[in-house]
mmCIF file of C-alpha atoms in Angstrom:
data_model
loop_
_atom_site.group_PDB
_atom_site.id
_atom_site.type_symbol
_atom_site.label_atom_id
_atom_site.label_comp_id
_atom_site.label_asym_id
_atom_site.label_seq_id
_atom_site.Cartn_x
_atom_site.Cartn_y
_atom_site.Cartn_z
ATOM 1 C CA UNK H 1 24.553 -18.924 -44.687
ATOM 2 C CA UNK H 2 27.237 -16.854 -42.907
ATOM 3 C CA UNK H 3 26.446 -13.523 -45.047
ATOM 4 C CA UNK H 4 23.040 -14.032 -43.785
ATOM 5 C CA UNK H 5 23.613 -14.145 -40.112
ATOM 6 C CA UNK H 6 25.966 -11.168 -40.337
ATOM 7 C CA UNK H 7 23.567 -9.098 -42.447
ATOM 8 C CA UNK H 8 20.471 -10.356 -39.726
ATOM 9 C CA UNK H 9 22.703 -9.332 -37.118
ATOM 10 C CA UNK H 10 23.723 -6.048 -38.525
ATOM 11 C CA UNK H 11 19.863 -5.538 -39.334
ATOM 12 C CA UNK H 12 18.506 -6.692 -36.554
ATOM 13 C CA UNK H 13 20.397 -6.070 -33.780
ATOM 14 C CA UNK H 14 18.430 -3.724 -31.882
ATOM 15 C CA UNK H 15 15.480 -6.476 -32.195
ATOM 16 C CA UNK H 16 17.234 -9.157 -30.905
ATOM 17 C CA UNK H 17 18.194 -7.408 -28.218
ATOM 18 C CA UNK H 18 14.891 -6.327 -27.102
ATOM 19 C CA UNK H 19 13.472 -9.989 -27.508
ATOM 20 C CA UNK H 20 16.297 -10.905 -25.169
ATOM 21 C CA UNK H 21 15.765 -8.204 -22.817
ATOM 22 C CA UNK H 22 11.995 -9.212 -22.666
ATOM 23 C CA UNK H 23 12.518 -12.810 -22.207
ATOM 24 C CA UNK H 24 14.607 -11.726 -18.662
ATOM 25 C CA UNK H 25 11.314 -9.412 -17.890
ATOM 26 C CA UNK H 26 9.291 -12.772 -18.338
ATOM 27 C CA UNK H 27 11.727 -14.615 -15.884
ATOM 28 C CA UNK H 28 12.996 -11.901 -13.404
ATOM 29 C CA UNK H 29 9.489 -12.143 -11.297
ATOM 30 C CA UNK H 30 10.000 -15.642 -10.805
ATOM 31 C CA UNK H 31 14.058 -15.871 -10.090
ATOM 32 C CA UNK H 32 12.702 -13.303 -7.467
ATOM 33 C CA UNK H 33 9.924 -15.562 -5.983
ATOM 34 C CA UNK H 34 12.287 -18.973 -6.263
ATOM 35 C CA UNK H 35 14.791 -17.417 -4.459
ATOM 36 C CA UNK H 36 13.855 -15.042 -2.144
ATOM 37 C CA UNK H 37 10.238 -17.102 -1.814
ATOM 38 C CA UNK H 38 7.135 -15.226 -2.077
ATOM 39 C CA UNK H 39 6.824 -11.161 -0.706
ATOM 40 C CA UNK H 40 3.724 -8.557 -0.235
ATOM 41 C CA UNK H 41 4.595 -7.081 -4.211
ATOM 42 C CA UNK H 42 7.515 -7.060 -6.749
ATOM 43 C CA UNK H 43 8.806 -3.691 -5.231
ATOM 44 C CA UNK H 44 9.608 -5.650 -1.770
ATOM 45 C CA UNK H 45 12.238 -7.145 -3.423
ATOM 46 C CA UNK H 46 14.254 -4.174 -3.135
ATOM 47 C CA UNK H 47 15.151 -5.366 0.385
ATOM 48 C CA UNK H 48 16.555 -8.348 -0.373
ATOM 49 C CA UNK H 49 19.921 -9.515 -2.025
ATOM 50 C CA UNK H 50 18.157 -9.301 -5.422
ATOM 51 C CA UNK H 51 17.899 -5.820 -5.050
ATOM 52 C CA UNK H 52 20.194 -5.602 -8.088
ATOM 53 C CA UNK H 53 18.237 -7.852 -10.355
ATOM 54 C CA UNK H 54 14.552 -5.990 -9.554
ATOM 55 C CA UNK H 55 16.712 -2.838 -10.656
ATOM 56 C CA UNK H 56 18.430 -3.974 -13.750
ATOM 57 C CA UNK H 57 14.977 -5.894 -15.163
ATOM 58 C CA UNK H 58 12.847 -2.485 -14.669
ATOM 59 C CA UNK H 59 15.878 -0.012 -16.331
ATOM 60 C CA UNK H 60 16.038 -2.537 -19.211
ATOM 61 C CA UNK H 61 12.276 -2.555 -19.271
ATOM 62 C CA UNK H 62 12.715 1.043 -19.526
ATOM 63 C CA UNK H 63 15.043 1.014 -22.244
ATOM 64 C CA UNK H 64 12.663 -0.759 -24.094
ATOM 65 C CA UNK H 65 10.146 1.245 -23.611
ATOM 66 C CA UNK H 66 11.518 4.582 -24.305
ATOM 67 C CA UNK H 67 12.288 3.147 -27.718
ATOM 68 C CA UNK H 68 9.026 2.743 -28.214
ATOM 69 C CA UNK H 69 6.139 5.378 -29.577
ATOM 70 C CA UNK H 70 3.690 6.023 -26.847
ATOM 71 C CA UNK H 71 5.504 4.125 -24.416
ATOM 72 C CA UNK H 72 8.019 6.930 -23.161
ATOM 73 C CA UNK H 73 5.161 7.796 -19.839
ATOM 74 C CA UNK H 74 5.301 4.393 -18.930
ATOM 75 C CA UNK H 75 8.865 4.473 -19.147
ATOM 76 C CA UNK H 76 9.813 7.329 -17.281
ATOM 77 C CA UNK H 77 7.295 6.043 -14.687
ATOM 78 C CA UNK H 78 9.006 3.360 -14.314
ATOM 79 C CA UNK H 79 12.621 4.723 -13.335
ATOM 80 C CA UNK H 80 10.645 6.497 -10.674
ATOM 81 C CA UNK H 81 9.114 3.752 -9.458
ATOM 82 C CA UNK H 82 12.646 2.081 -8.921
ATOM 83 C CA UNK H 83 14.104 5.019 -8.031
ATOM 84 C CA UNK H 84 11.920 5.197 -5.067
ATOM 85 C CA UNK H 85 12.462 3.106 -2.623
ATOM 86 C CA UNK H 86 9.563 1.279 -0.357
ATOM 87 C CA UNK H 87 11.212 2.170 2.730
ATOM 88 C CA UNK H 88 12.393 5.434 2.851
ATOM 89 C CA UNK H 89 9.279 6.770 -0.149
ATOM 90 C CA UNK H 90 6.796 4.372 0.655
ATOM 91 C CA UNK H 91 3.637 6.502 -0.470
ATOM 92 C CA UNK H 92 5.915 7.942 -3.562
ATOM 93 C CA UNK H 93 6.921 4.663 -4.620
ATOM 94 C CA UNK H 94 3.159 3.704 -4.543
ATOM 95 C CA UNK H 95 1.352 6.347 -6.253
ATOM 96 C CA UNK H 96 4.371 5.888 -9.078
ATOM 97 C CA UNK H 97 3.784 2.487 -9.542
ATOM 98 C CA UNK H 98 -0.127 2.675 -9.800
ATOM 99 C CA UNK H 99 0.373 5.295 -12.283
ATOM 100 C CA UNK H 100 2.933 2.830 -14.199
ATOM 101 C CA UNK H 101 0.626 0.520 -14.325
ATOM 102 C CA UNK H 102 -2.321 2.910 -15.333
ATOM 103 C CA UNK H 103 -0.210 4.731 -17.713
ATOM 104 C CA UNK H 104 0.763 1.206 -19.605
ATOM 105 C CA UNK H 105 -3.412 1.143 -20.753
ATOM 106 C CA UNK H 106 -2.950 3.940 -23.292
ATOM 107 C CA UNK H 107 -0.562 2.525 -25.128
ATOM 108 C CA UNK H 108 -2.169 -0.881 -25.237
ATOM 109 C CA UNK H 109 -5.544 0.596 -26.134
ATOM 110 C CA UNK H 110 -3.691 2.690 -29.156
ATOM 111 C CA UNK H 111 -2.692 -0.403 -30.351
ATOM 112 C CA UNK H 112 -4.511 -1.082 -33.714
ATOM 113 C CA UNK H 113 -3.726 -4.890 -34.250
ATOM 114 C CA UNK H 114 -3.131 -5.804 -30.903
ATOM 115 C CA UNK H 115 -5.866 -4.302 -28.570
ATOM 116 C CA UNK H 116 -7.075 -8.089 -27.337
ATOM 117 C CA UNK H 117 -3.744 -7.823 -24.730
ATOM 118 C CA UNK H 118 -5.383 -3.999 -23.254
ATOM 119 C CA UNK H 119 -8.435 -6.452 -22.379
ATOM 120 C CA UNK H 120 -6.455 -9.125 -20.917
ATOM 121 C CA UNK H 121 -4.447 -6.373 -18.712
ATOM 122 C CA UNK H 122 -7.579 -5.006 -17.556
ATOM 123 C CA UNK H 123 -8.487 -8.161 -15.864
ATOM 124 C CA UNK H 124 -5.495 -7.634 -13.521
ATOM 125 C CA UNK H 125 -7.823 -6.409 -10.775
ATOM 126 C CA UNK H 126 -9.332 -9.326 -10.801
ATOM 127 C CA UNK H 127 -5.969 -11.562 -10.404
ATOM 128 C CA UNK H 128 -4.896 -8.857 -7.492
ATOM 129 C CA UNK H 129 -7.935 -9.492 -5.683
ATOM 130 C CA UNK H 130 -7.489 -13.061 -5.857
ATOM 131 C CA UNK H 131 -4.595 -13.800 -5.466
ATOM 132 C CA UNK H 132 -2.763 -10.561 -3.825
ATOM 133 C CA UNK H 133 -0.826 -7.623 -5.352
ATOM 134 C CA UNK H 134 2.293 -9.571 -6.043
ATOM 135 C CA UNK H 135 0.543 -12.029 -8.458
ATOM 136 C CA UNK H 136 -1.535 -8.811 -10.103
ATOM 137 C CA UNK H 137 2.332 -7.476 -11.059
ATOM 138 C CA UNK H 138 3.391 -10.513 -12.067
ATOM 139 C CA UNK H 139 0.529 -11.264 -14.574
ATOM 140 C CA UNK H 140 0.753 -7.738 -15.780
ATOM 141 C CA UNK H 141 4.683 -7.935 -16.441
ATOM 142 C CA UNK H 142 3.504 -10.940 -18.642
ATOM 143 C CA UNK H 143 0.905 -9.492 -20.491
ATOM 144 C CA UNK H 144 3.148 -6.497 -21.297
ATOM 145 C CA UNK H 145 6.265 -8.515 -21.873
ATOM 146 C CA UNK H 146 4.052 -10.919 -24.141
ATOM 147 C CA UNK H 147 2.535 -8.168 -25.964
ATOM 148 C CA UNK H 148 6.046 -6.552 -26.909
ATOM 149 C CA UNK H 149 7.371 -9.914 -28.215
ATOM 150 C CA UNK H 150 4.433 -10.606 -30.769
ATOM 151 C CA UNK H 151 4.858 -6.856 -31.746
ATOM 152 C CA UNK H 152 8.374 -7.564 -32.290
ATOM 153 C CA UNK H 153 7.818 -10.851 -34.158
ATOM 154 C CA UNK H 154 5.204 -9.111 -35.831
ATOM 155 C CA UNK H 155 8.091 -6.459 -37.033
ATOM 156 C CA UNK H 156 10.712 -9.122 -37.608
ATOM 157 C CA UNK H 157 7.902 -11.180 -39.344
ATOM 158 C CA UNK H 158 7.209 -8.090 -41.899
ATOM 159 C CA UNK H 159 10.762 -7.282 -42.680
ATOM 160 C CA UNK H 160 11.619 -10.700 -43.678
ATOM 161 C CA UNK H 161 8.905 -10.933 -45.848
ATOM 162 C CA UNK H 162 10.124 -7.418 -47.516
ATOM 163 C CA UNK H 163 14.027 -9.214 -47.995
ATOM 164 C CA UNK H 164 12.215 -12.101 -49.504
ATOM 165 C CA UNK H 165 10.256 -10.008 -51.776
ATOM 166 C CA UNK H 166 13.104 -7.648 -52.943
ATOM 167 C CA UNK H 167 15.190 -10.805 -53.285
ATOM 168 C CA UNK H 168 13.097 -12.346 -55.792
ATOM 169 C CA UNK H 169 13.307 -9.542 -57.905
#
């Protein structure tokens, strides 16, 4: 049992550390809204307190990304997006995060098993106009964050298979 955790860890390090880093993309949004209560979009968080936590969660998302083929736009969209402030680049900050959020279809839509979360991320306009621009992030963090994990199980799932296989023989 212990060789096997050290040879996971060693194995699988980088993995685990994305599904970690993912799982505090799925919470971030709504530390943000429990504690600072409920603002115009994600990016007003940058005047509050949390400040710190809206820019870790979108450089780790980052990091993640740029790991990732066809995800290094998105990525480097991102940093500019946080890089930008709302109050002193209001316009920049804008245009950079609708072309985040734009720029995240391609690589959904490349997607060859998993094209079913593209579809469910172009329903976003639908969630913005019903329920405002912060709740449109916040269900497309999810969908993104969501698709990332099952691609990562999906990975994990596949290389344990392999060890079990060239185990047996």
């Amino acid at each position: 049992m212990n060789r096997w955790v050290i040879r996971f860890y060693k194995k699988y390090l980088d993995h685990c550390i994305k599904i970690i880093l993912i799982l505090i993309s799925v919470m971030y949004p709504f530390i943000l809204l429990s504690v600072e209560g409920e603002l115009k979009s994600l990016s007003q968080y940058w005047n509050t307190p949390l400040q710190p936590l809206f820019i870790v969660a979108n450089v780790m998302t980052a990091y993640i990304f740029l790991s990732i083929e066809n995800w290094k736009i998105p990525s480097f969209l991102l940093v500019l997006v946080t890089a930008f402030s709302t109050i002193l680049y209001p316009n920049t900050h804008n245009v950079l995060a609708v072309l985040f959020f734009i720029s995240c279809l391609y690589p959904l839509f490349k997607s060859k098993r998993l094209k079913f979360y593209g579809y469910l991320y172009l329903i976003s306009p639908i969630i913005g106009l019903l329920f405002g621009l912060l709740y449109l992030e916040i269900y497309n963090i999810l969908i993104l964050c969501a698709y990332h994990l099952h691609m990562l199980i999906h990975i994990l799932h596949t290389h344990y298979q392999k060890d079990k296989i060239e185990n047996n023989l």
